[in-house]
Amino acid sequence: MSTYTNFTIETDADGIALVTWDMPEKSMNVFTSEVMDELNAIVDATVADSAVKGVVFTSGKSTFSGGADLSMIKSMFSFYNDEKTKNPDQAAAKLFELVGRMTGLFRKIETNGKPWVSAINGTCMGGAFELSLACHGRVASSAKNTQRVPRLTDAQSALQMMTTGQSLTGARAKAMGLVHQVVEPDQLVATAKQMIKDGLKPVAPWDEKGFKAPGGGIWTPAAAQLWPAAPAILRRESAGNYPAALAILKCVYEGLQLPFDTALKVEQRYFTEILRSKEAFGMIRSLFVSMQELGKGARRPAGQPKTEFKKIGVVGAGFMGAAVAYVTAAAGIPVVLVDRDQEAADKGKGHCEESVKAAIGKGRLTQDEGKALLDLVTPTANYAALSDADLVIEAVFEDRDVKKAVIEAVEAVLPEGAIFASNTSTLPITGLAKNSKRPTDFIGIHFFSPVEKMMLTEVILGKETGDKALAVALDYVAKIKKTPIVVNDTRGFFVNRCVLRYMAESYDMLIEGVPPAMIENAAKFAGMPVGPLALNDEVAIDLSYKILKATVADLGEKAVDPRHMELVKTLVEGEGRFGRKNAKGFYDYPPKPAKKSLWPGLKNLYPQQKPEDVDMEVLKQRFLVTVALEAARTVEEGIVTDPREADVGSILGFGFAPYTGGALSYIDGMGVKTFVALAEKLSESYGPRFKPTPLLKDMAAKGETFYGRFDPYASAAKAA
């Protein structure tokens, strides 16, 4: 047989061909055009070779496959846009043909006449899972096609898996009927070969005469209970914002009533339709392509050597500092945790111990791994322990004087060339750097709570921050497996500026008399994972009060809406409601297992509107538009210079409606001209905070987009 770039083939004495997928210079196998070409040729070759009795398909990597390569997915959008320009009437048909290429390949495997067994080691996602389902047998060591899955398991389990992106263990996959056997990793290939030796039929169940789907298909009493409820459940969970999830529902419902090949055509049509949606484009661009590019150092300055961290210092052993120390040690880096006295430092390590205990309890760490992690954390009150640190991160109280004292104490012992980073959430980095003797080595690294779970970090450049400091900060963020966005200096940086606008809009709604439950529900219907009042409770209302007072102190009375100040003051000083931390905020937090509920006293603070007089659609628009406007302002002010960072930062930082692709993609998706008109309309009814900025008006007049005017790829090419 021919030689291939991405596959090797070995045929044993029993006539079983072992096809091993092992892409060179890739950490994980992914589908590309070349991979599909080679796989198609392998099918033809094994069919033509009479010596081959069957095929075992496996991976040469530590895991099976992550599905399609992002560049291939991205190329589909480019292909469609190019076709729309050249021949708009035929663009959809051409995309339909392109989409069908992978489906056709898998159907070819399924009907090739010789048995194929997929030996699945580890992660098996997307197209790789579909390929495995197209094989006649499946063996897994651990563990979305809309037509094969519901023909192998019951429709309810299939829908739950496909609409939520649920991952399955090997045992769960077997229980659902998706794999035939689950074995130890070293037995995978042998077991797969034995299935062929035992006479595995090269026919999929749905190609057998008389096949019936598990549970009896659509027209059964069980289906009569499932299908009327499924769209309602989906709408409850997604608020109708994710067209792909609804398309999956339609594919399964329609496909189960059709012959298999016709059902695949239905799936192909829905997939083509989804690929043409702005939601698919925005989500794939931001949550897959841009996120990967930023994680791989898209903003890292050229010419700076990669940092190998030997020791990192964290000053401030409170909840945040301890969490930073934990993720640092989890990345295998020795960390010194410093506080004002040994007792406070030890308490910080105690937080790390609690995190390790929880991780062991959930099976994420072994006892030995947990001990090794904790051995990397050294609590101390002695700043001299930082004398050989590569990077020191301060995470002390949000007070300029406290931070000034820490900066001076650290720099007294910090070696030449080491970097100092502040984990401030609102204080401008340039101002803090004035307390430093080496501002070029001073940078901001803003973590989000809970640090262990939040994927985002903001890296903030002061006016004098140098390239080395930026490179070290990005190397550190990559090491702890977070996604960075790089922003220039301003009060609140990027994420907090947007978050504060989100919460401020809820204050305005409360003051207008919008019922609190409608405020929270409107935000969720708009696609936000947490309502603004619940989010404010998590942040802490007394912290919001401090931020408002600090803003007035720094910028004057006009910088804050006095009605907002009065509302927050009433809650904090008048009612003693600080948020979740004291179990009293916009919500009441009773002892578990009781659930939180909105504080009944909220409706007594302002005269209430009748629910029927409130337009939920307008409330949704207000939440999305106010955040998008703030994101646009940060671009206009030069705080954010790369639209990818605004989009990824808004989604990962506070969950801005992921289906939009992020705050700037929300604007681009509807068109800047349309957005400007919507903002002007809201401004007329709700005030000047909704007025579109000069940048937006200029872009609307020129027919521009953020990704066109501030093209990050053009900037990168120019820099190169």
XYZ file of C-alpha atoms in Angstrom:
720
model
C 0.000 0.000 0.000
C 0.999 3.640 -0.425
C 2.740 5.651 2.262
C 0.853 8.431 3.985
C 1.827 11.550 5.912
C -0.705 11.209 8.708
C -1.273 7.451 8.868
C 0.664 4.215 9.023
C -0.743 0.833 7.977
C 0.442 -2.571 9.177
C -1.329 -5.747 8.072
C -0.818 -8.780 10.305
C -0.835 -12.502 9.464
C -4.594 -12.646 10.046
C -5.197 -10.052 7.352
C -6.156 -7.303 9.786
C -4.854 -3.872 8.794
C -3.953 -1.628 11.723
C -4.429 1.986 10.600
C -2.709 4.321 13.069
C -3.503 8.023 12.921
C -0.456 9.989 14.062
C -0.099 13.462 12.601
C 3.479 14.757 12.595
C 4.222 17.877 14.660
C 0.744 17.850 16.215
C -0.013 17.165 19.870
C -3.459 15.883 18.901
C -4.897 14.352 15.753
C -7.372 16.624 13.942
C -9.261 16.448 10.684
C -7.798 18.451 7.823
C -8.366 18.274 4.080
C -5.160 16.249 3.751
C -6.286 13.818 6.467
C -9.602 13.253 4.707
C -7.869 12.735 1.348
C -5.539 10.161 2.861
C -8.320 8.401 4.764
C -10.380 8.183 1.586
C -7.406 6.608 -0.186
C -6.934 4.142 2.694
C -10.553 2.997 2.404
C -10.083 2.416 -1.330
C -6.779 0.594 -0.787
C -8.064 -1.741 1.939
C -11.163 -2.568 -0.095
C -9.043 -3.349 -3.168
C -6.548 -5.505 -1.239
C -7.960 -9.037 -1.034
C -5.446 -9.865 1.726
C -7.135 -7.382 4.064
C -9.993 -8.984 5.998
C -10.756 -6.024 8.237
C -9.395 -2.761 9.605
C -8.633 -1.552 13.128
C -8.451 2.234 13.306
C -6.584 3.791 16.237
C -4.477 6.767 17.294
C -0.737 6.978 17.761
C -1.167 9.890 20.175
C -1.936 9.698 23.890
C -5.519 10.584 23.001
C -7.704 9.780 19.996
C -8.749 13.087 18.354
C -10.198 16.495 19.073
C -12.242 16.542 15.868
C -11.853 19.054 13.050
C -8.844 21.351 12.807
C -9.793 24.941 13.600
C -8.181 26.209 10.426
C -10.401 23.853 8.424
C -13.525 25.116 10.183
C -12.364 28.684 9.658
C -11.782 27.959 5.968
C -15.432 26.928 5.582
C -16.513 30.439 6.561
C -13.937 31.950 4.200
C -15.080 29.625 1.424
C -18.719 30.617 1.899
C -17.941 34.350 2.028
C -15.813 34.088 -1.121
C -18.576 32.188 -2.920
C -21.145 34.786 -1.842
C -19.005 37.459 -3.450
C -18.414 35.509 -6.667
C -21.741 33.755 -7.110
C -24.283 34.527 -4.366
C -26.997 32.342 -5.887
C -24.802 29.239 -5.697
C -22.933 29.930 -2.439
C -25.223 27.890 -0.193
C -25.199 24.933 -2.612
C -21.407 24.991 -2.757
C -21.204 25.051 1.043
C -23.677 22.150 1.161
C -21.371 20.112 -1.065
C -18.350 20.971 1.077
C -20.172 19.989 4.276
C -21.117 16.653 2.724
C -17.510 15.670 2.128
C -16.921 14.341 5.634
C -20.366 12.729 5.805
C -19.705 10.945 2.531
C -16.335 9.686 3.723
C -17.808 8.190 6.888
C -20.652 6.594 4.955
C -18.038 5.104 2.641
C -16.330 3.457 5.626
C -19.677 2.212 6.884
C -20.616 0.539 3.593
C -17.176 -0.549 2.336
C -17.918 -4.262 2.784
C -15.116 -5.021 5.254
C -15.387 -4.690 9.054
C -13.806 -1.647 10.669
C -13.253 -1.349 14.425
C -12.358 1.928 16.136
C -9.944 1.489 19.068
C -10.566 4.686 21.033
C -7.912 5.877 23.474
C -8.904 8.976 25.428
C -10.628 12.034 24.026
C -12.744 11.382 20.950
C -14.717 14.425 19.847
C -16.670 15.815 16.929
C -15.799 14.266 13.584
C -13.573 11.671 15.263
C -16.532 10.428 17.291
C -18.629 10.326 14.143
C -15.921 8.339 12.349
C -15.906 5.876 15.244
C -19.680 5.529 15.063
C -19.348 4.787 11.346
C -17.070 1.857 12.195
C -18.804 -1.471 12.743
C -17.233 -2.017 16.144
C -15.941 0.293 18.883
C -13.610 -0.454 21.772
C -12.834 2.298 24.292
C -10.384 2.708 27.138
C -12.150 5.797 28.430
C -14.474 7.968 27.129
C -22.102 14.260 17.461
C -23.592 12.708 14.932
C -27.372 13.363 14.957
C -28.318 10.219 13.032
C -26.066 7.456 14.384
C -26.271 8.262 18.111
C -30.105 8.123 18.365
C -30.034 4.874 16.425
C -27.679 3.335 18.993
C -29.214 4.659 22.219
C -32.511 6.096 23.394
C -33.499 9.502 22.021
C -33.563 11.258 25.402
C -29.958 10.296 26.247
C -28.895 11.154 22.703
C -30.468 14.604 22.857
C -28.972 15.389 26.246
C -25.516 14.420 25.037
C -25.680 16.294 21.735
C -27.352 19.535 22.854
C -25.132 20.007 25.921
C -21.807 18.758 24.551
C -21.730 16.274 27.414
C -18.562 14.178 27.730
C -18.861 10.444 28.369
C -16.629 7.989 30.175
C -15.980 4.700 28.429
C -18.299 2.936 30.884
C -21.108 5.422 30.274
C -20.641 5.160 26.507
C -20.934 1.382 26.770
C -24.049 1.625 28.944
C -25.617 3.830 26.273
C -24.739 1.318 23.573
C -22.274 3.640 21.823
C -19.256 1.372 22.290
C -19.118 -2.420 22.412
C -16.325 -2.987 24.896
C -14.290 -1.015 27.472
C -10.823 -2.398 28.187
C -7.468 -1.410 29.637
C -5.433 0.812 27.271
C -2.869 -1.884 26.508
C -5.658 -4.240 25.407
C -7.346 -1.860 22.955
C -5.864 -3.008 19.671
C -5.853 -6.696 20.586
C -9.517 -6.543 21.584
C -10.412 -4.656 18.402
C -8.644 -7.280 16.273
C -10.395 -10.069 18.140
C -13.771 -8.550 17.269
C -12.886 -8.923 13.571
C -11.576 -12.485 14.103
C -14.840 -13.356 15.839
C -16.779 -12.535 12.674
C -17.872 -8.907 13.097
C -20.379 -8.101 10.377
C -19.361 -5.167 8.134
C -22.892 -3.768 8.298
C -24.197 -0.956 10.503
C -27.350 -1.787 12.517
C -29.404 0.772 10.551
C -28.438 -0.900 7.297
C -29.903 -4.207 8.480
C -33.364 -5.080 7.244
C -36.043 -4.460 9.859
C -33.883 -2.130 11.995
C -35.745 -0.231 14.713
C -34.295 2.575 16.797
C -33.916 1.909 20.532
C -37.105 2.934 22.283
C -39.138 2.441 19.115
C -38.464 5.682 17.288
C -40.785 8.683 17.099
C -44.274 7.161 17.108
C -44.328 5.496 20.528
C -45.869 6.347 23.930
C -42.384 7.157 25.285
C -41.678 9.478 22.363
C -45.024 11.181 22.911
C -43.752 12.213 26.327
C -40.261 13.217 25.153
C -40.784 15.250 22.012
C -43.411 17.810 23.128
C -41.243 18.575 26.179
C -37.837 18.657 24.441
C -38.167 22.068 22.712
C -39.529 23.619 25.924
C -36.622 22.247 27.973
C -34.172 23.459 25.358
C -35.704 26.928 25.394
C -35.585 27.005 29.176
C -31.873 26.192 29.113
C -30.819 28.309 26.121
C -33.518 31.000 25.795
C -33.568 30.210 22.092
C -30.186 31.836 21.583
C -28.361 28.802 20.177
C -29.725 27.783 16.770
C -27.404 24.762 16.534
C -29.056 23.136 19.550
C -32.496 23.519 17.978
C -31.135 22.196 14.676
C -29.904 19.072 16.492
C -33.400 18.542 17.856
C -34.883 18.863 14.381
C -32.258 16.555 12.856
C -33.017 13.783 15.308
C -36.798 14.166 15.123
C -36.914 14.287 11.336
C -34.066 11.844 10.750
C -35.558 9.039 12.830
C -38.536 9.032 10.490
C -36.439 8.648 7.336
C -34.160 6.097 5.673
C -30.601 6.561 6.901
C -29.082 8.093 3.765
C -31.967 10.547 3.472
C -31.555 11.397 7.144
C -27.885 12.195 6.538
C -28.952 14.643 3.818
C -31.300 16.304 6.319
C -28.397 16.602 8.759
C -26.180 18.006 6.015
C -28.762 20.667 5.166
C -29.164 21.758 8.793
C -25.397 21.870 9.280
C -25.073 24.028 6.161
C -27.747 26.344 7.517
C -26.006 26.645 10.889
C -22.635 27.367 9.286
C -24.249 30.340 7.557
C -25.486 31.805 10.867
C -23.795 34.713 12.605
C -23.983 32.747 15.876
C -21.865 29.887 14.524
C -19.373 32.276 12.961
C -19.031 34.407 16.092
C -18.754 31.519 18.535
C -16.270 29.520 16.474
C -14.127 32.573 15.796
C -13.986 33.724 19.432
C -14.267 30.556 21.504
C -12.100 28.339 19.317
C -9.905 30.248 16.864
C -9.214 33.486 18.777
C -9.019 31.802 22.152
C -6.439 29.343 20.836
C -4.434 32.114 19.147
C -4.343 34.237 22.307
C -3.455 31.205 24.415
C -0.535 30.470 22.108
C 0.883 33.969 22.517
C -0.624 36.050 19.708
C 0.200 39.199 21.689
C 3.628 38.100 22.917
C 6.328 40.571 21.805
C 8.823 39.200 19.294
C 12.467 38.735 20.164
C 11.964 37.931 23.846
C 13.344 34.589 25.103
C 10.877 32.180 26.666
C 10.866 32.310 30.457
C 11.690 29.182 32.445
C 10.283 29.875 35.907
C 12.388 28.641 38.817
C 10.490 30.458 41.560
C 7.498 32.781 41.779
C 6.527 34.918 44.737
C 2.980 35.796 45.789
C 2.593 38.569 48.344
C -0.709 38.513 50.181
C -1.877 35.142 51.470
C -5.565 35.960 51.573
C -8.173 34.091 49.567
C -7.027 35.535 46.211
C -3.287 35.297 46.859
C -3.602 31.719 48.108
C -5.548 30.782 44.977
C -2.829 32.320 42.783
C -0.230 30.332 44.713
C -2.287 27.158 44.222
C -2.574 27.461 40.418
C 1.131 28.347 40.258
C 2.124 25.239 42.188
C -0.352 23.179 40.151
C 1.691 24.224 37.099
C 4.788 22.739 38.752
C 6.413 26.042 39.733
C 7.842 26.539 43.268
C 6.037 29.447 44.913
C 6.750 31.524 48.014
C 3.606 32.800 49.739
C 4.383 35.926 51.761
C 2.256 37.768 54.300
C 2.685 40.150 57.213
C 3.352 37.345 59.721
C 3.887 33.594 59.686
C 0.391 32.884 60.979
C -1.214 34.762 58.054
C 1.104 33.045 55.563
C 0.320 29.619 57.032
C -3.391 30.396 56.793
C -2.865 31.054 53.083
C -1.220 27.683 52.630
C -4.191 26.249 54.503
C -6.394 27.506 51.662
C -4.129 25.617 49.243
C -4.497 22.495 51.373
C -8.283 22.810 51.231
C -8.131 23.130 47.429
C -5.920 20.045 47.192
C -8.245 18.079 49.451
C -11.223 19.038 47.267
C -9.338 18.061 44.087
C -8.410 14.676 45.559
C -12.020 14.142 46.603
C -13.160 14.767 43.034
C -10.529 12.458 41.598
C -8.603 15.259 39.895
C -5.458 14.627 41.935
C -3.977 11.574 43.588
C -2.696 11.754 47.161
C 0.899 11.800 45.874
C 0.134 14.555 43.347
C -1.562 16.597 46.052
C 1.423 16.271 48.366
C 3.833 17.210 45.565
C 1.766 20.307 44.818
C 1.705 21.444 48.444
C 5.455 20.829 48.782
C 5.963 23.540 46.157
C 4.217 26.179 48.347
C 6.386 27.819 51.009
C 4.586 30.196 53.408
C 6.727 32.874 55.043
C 6.739 36.372 56.491
C 10.288 36.991 55.277
C 10.537 39.076 52.100
C 14.135 37.873 51.670
C 12.666 34.598 50.369
C 11.852 36.539 47.164
C 15.511 37.334 46.452
C 15.754 34.722 43.682
C 12.215 34.949 42.277
C 11.649 35.396 38.530
C 8.251 37.006 39.042
C 6.455 38.410 42.085
C 2.700 38.935 42.109
C 1.153 41.125 44.784
C -2.398 40.269 45.797
C -2.859 42.486 48.833
C -5.758 44.707 49.882
C -7.047 47.101 47.201
C -5.495 50.176 48.801
C -2.822 52.380 47.231
C -0.864 52.866 50.461
C -0.824 49.156 51.264
C 0.316 48.338 47.731
C 2.970 51.065 47.882
C 4.469 49.516 51.012
C 4.498 46.052 49.408
C 6.113 47.316 46.191
C 8.914 48.974 48.146
C 9.462 45.929 50.383
C 9.600 43.543 47.413
C 11.898 45.723 45.314
C 14.335 45.945 48.223
C 15.111 42.243 47.727
C 13.967 41.461 44.175
C 16.860 40.587 41.830
C 17.689 42.720 38.822
C 15.589 41.773 35.790
C 12.822 40.090 37.785
C 9.266 41.220 37.071
C 6.765 42.689 39.530
C 3.050 42.220 38.808
C 0.056 43.679 40.589
C -3.196 41.749 40.825
C -5.210 44.929 41.281
C -8.739 44.789 39.895
C -9.350 48.522 39.429
C -6.328 50.682 40.357
C -4.439 51.932 37.291
C -1.080 50.209 36.826
C 0.692 53.399 35.749
C -0.179 55.027 39.073
C 1.000 52.027 41.081
C 4.212 51.856 39.024
C 5.127 55.345 40.259
C 6.021 53.626 43.519
C 8.506 51.415 41.655
C 12.159 52.130 40.948
C 11.906 50.081 37.735
C 8.564 50.781 36.041
C 9.656 49.001 32.838
C 9.557 45.748 34.853
C 6.162 46.563 36.391
C 2.957 45.065 34.949
C -0.584 44.099 35.927
C -1.842 40.511 36.014
C -5.503 40.586 36.959
C -6.996 37.266 38.041
C -10.697 36.545 38.327
C -12.319 34.698 41.183
C -12.448 31.765 41.660
C -8.933 31.635 40.230
C -8.897 27.828 39.914
C -11.962 27.868 37.643
C -11.831 31.143 35.725
C -10.011 30.729 32.412
C -9.196 34.409 31.828
C -6.464 36.739 33.018
C -6.033 40.391 32.081
C -2.449 41.501 31.502
C -2.288 45.280 31.911
C 0.408 47.478 30.454
C 1.459 50.613 32.324
C 2.787 53.539 30.302
C 6.374 52.440 30.931
C 5.932 48.652 30.947
C 8.577 47.016 28.756
C 8.436 44.117 26.330
C 10.262 41.800 28.716
C 7.649 42.306 31.426
C 4.880 41.568 28.927
C 6.638 38.446 27.648
C 7.215 37.117 31.189
C 3.608 37.798 32.167
C 2.283 35.985 29.082
C 4.676 33.074 29.625
C 3.387 32.771 33.183
C -0.269 32.880 32.109
C 0.426 30.192 29.507
C 2.180 28.052 32.114
C -0.846 28.108 34.437
C -3.072 27.320 31.414
C -5.159 30.486 31.387
C -6.172 32.599 28.393
C -4.666 36.109 28.461
C -5.904 39.375 27.052
C -3.499 42.316 26.918
C -4.957 45.747 27.609
C -3.595 49.213 28.129
C -4.021 51.023 31.403
C -7.293 52.548 32.595
C -9.482 52.464 35.682
C -11.177 49.055 35.773
C -9.192 47.892 32.704
C -11.478 46.080 30.235
C -13.503 43.404 31.993
C -14.442 45.396 35.095
C -15.431 48.403 33.031
C -17.879 46.204 31.133
C -19.065 44.387 34.268
C -19.724 47.670 36.053
C -21.823 48.872 33.103
C -23.799 45.624 33.228
C -24.521 46.036 36.936
C -25.155 49.781 36.609
C -27.863 49.102 34.036
C -29.613 46.870 36.556
C -29.457 49.737 39.068
C -31.185 51.960 36.519
C -33.869 49.347 35.962
C -34.471 48.982 39.709
C -34.772 52.752 40.059
C -37.270 52.788 37.162
C -39.377 50.275 39.068
C -38.756 47.269 36.845
C -39.604 44.192 38.967
C -36.308 42.588 40.119
C -37.262 39.132 38.812
C -37.802 40.617 35.340
C -34.360 42.244 35.475
C -32.658 38.936 36.257
C -34.704 36.975 33.734
C -34.173 39.523 30.959
C -30.408 39.224 31.424
C -30.584 35.437 31.248
C -32.863 35.562 28.191
C -30.282 37.873 26.606
C -27.724 35.094 27.064
C -25.949 36.123 30.257
C -25.191 33.159 32.549
C -25.808 35.160 35.727
C -28.227 38.015 36.306
C -26.648 41.375 37.230
C -28.115 41.424 40.742
C -26.847 37.906 41.475
C -23.474 38.862 40.003
C -23.305 41.955 42.202
C -23.927 39.755 45.238
C -21.012 37.539 44.205
C -18.729 40.545 43.703
C -20.008 42.026 47.020
C -22.236 45.072 47.257
C -19.981 46.719 49.830
C -17.123 46.439 47.327
C -19.329 48.162 44.732
C -19.912 50.890 47.333
C -16.146 51.289 47.856
C -15.568 51.479 44.102
C -18.233 54.165 43.717
C -16.744 56.200 46.573
C -13.210 55.804 45.197
C -14.415 56.944 41.772
C -15.956 60.075 43.289
C -12.774 60.755 45.275
C -10.598 60.447 42.164
C -12.831 61.884 39.438
C -15.407 64.033 41.194
C -19.138 63.820 41.977
C -20.217 63.827 38.318
C -18.370 60.573 37.639
C -21.059 58.584 39.481
C -24.854 58.620 39.153
C -26.033 59.863 42.586
C -29.066 57.561 42.384
C -26.735 54.576 42.111
C -24.736 55.777 45.104
C -27.939 56.176 47.121
C -29.176 52.687 46.168
C -25.929 50.976 47.139
C -25.570 53.072 50.289
C -29.095 52.090 51.352
C -28.308 48.404 50.888
C -24.923 48.508 52.655
C -25.365 51.091 55.403
C -29.120 51.057 55.807
C -29.861 47.355 55.467
C -26.473 45.711 56.165
C -26.746 43.772 52.918
C -23.240 43.089 51.569
C -23.976 40.217 49.201
C -23.442 36.480 49.345
C -20.604 36.852 51.848
C -22.998 37.793 54.667
C -25.975 35.892 53.165
C -27.833 39.156 52.511
C -27.697 41.144 49.316
C -30.053 41.596 46.405
C -30.817 37.972 47.260
C -31.381 36.177 50.557
C -29.161 33.132 51.098
C -30.794 30.663 53.525
C -28.865 27.640 54.840
C -28.500 24.801 52.342
C -30.262 22.930 50.825
C -32.691 25.862 50.503
C -32.047 28.002 47.406
C -31.376 31.715 47.273
C -34.270 34.028 46.437
C -34.601 37.723 45.652
C -34.903 39.892 48.760
C -38.591 40.868 49.058
C -37.605 44.316 50.344
C -36.208 45.284 46.934
C -39.661 46.005 45.557
C -40.285 48.465 48.394
C -37.323 50.689 47.493
C -38.983 52.160 44.388
C -42.537 52.354 42.985
C -43.049 49.205 40.911
C -44.137 49.036 37.286
C -46.713 46.451 36.269
C -44.976 43.494 34.582
C -47.227 43.791 31.564
C -45.999 47.357 31.024
C -42.349 46.273 30.801
C -40.946 45.249 27.415
C -38.636 42.268 27.999
C -37.103 42.629 24.550
C -36.016 46.177 25.366
C -34.528 45.044 28.688
C -32.485 42.409 26.831
C -31.287 45.015 24.329
C -30.278 47.403 27.100
C -28.048 44.817 28.768
C -26.305 43.788 25.571
C -25.992 47.271 24.097
C -24.643 48.930 27.245
C -21.822 46.359 27.516
C -21.085 46.478 23.778
C -20.907 50.278 23.910
C -18.413 50.110 26.766
C -16.324 47.596 24.818
C -16.388 49.953 21.823
C -15.265 52.835 24.055
C -12.244 50.837 25.217
C -11.259 50.356 21.576
C -11.781 54.034 20.811
C -9.644 54.986 23.814
C -6.871 52.573 22.802
C -7.334 50.395 25.888
C -8.118 47.339 23.770
C -6.204 47.181 20.499
C -7.182 43.709 19.296
C -10.886 42.858 18.777
C -10.184 39.210 19.613
C -9.315 40.272 23.155
C -12.516 42.249 23.641
C -14.587 39.295 22.457
C -12.743 36.567 24.341
C -12.411 38.780 27.428
C -16.109 39.620 27.522
C -17.145 35.950 27.268
C -14.554 34.411 29.599
C -14.476 37.352 32.008
C -18.167 37.638 32.842
C -20.050 35.439 30.406
C -21.226 38.032 27.902
C -23.824 36.195 25.755
C -21.507 33.572 24.203
C -23.786 33.008 21.202
C -22.910 36.523 19.991
C -19.188 35.717 19.800
C -18.444 38.525 22.273
C -19.137 42.214 22.758
C -17.601 43.456 19.485
C -18.857 40.503 17.454
C -22.334 41.395 18.731
C -21.948 44.759 17.005
C -20.341 43.347 13.876
C -22.945 40.591 13.701
C -25.890 42.940 13.390
C -23.898 45.504 11.426
C -22.457 48.693 12.921
C -25.052 50.829 11.156
C -27.903 48.818 12.681
C -26.230 48.893 16.092
C -25.813 52.661 15.964
C -29.503 53.063 15.109
C -30.469 50.807 18.030
C -28.199 52.707 20.427
C -29.647 56.034 19.320
C -33.165 54.723 19.854
C -32.296 53.550 23.377
C -30.583 56.870 24.054
C -33.795 58.747 23.273
C -35.722 56.685 25.819
C -33.162 55.934 28.535
C -30.500 58.605 28.447
C -27.154 59.653 26.985
C -25.286 56.590 28.282
C -26.593 54.838 25.157
C -25.300 57.435 22.705
C -23.057 55.799 20.086
C -19.451 56.959 20.171
C -17.786 58.957 17.370
C -15.870 55.812 16.350
C -19.094 53.841 15.916
C -20.703 56.632 13.901
C -17.653 56.819 11.650
C -17.607 53.046 11.146
C -21.342 53.034 10.401
C -20.902 55.736 7.765
C -18.062 53.802 6.119
C -19.708 50.384 6.360
C -16.844 49.031 8.470
C -16.582 46.290 11.083
C -14.297 46.006 14.099
C -12.524 43.000 12.624
C -12.091 44.925 9.385
C -10.920 48.250 10.766
C -8.806 46.719 13.553
C -7.797 43.540 11.729
C -5.549 41.640 14.194
C -4.046 39.518 11.444
C -3.003 42.526 9.396
C -1.322 43.961 12.502
C 0.501 40.678 13.145
C 1.635 40.425 9.507
C 2.912 43.981 9.589
C 4.803 43.336 12.839
C 6.392 40.237 11.325
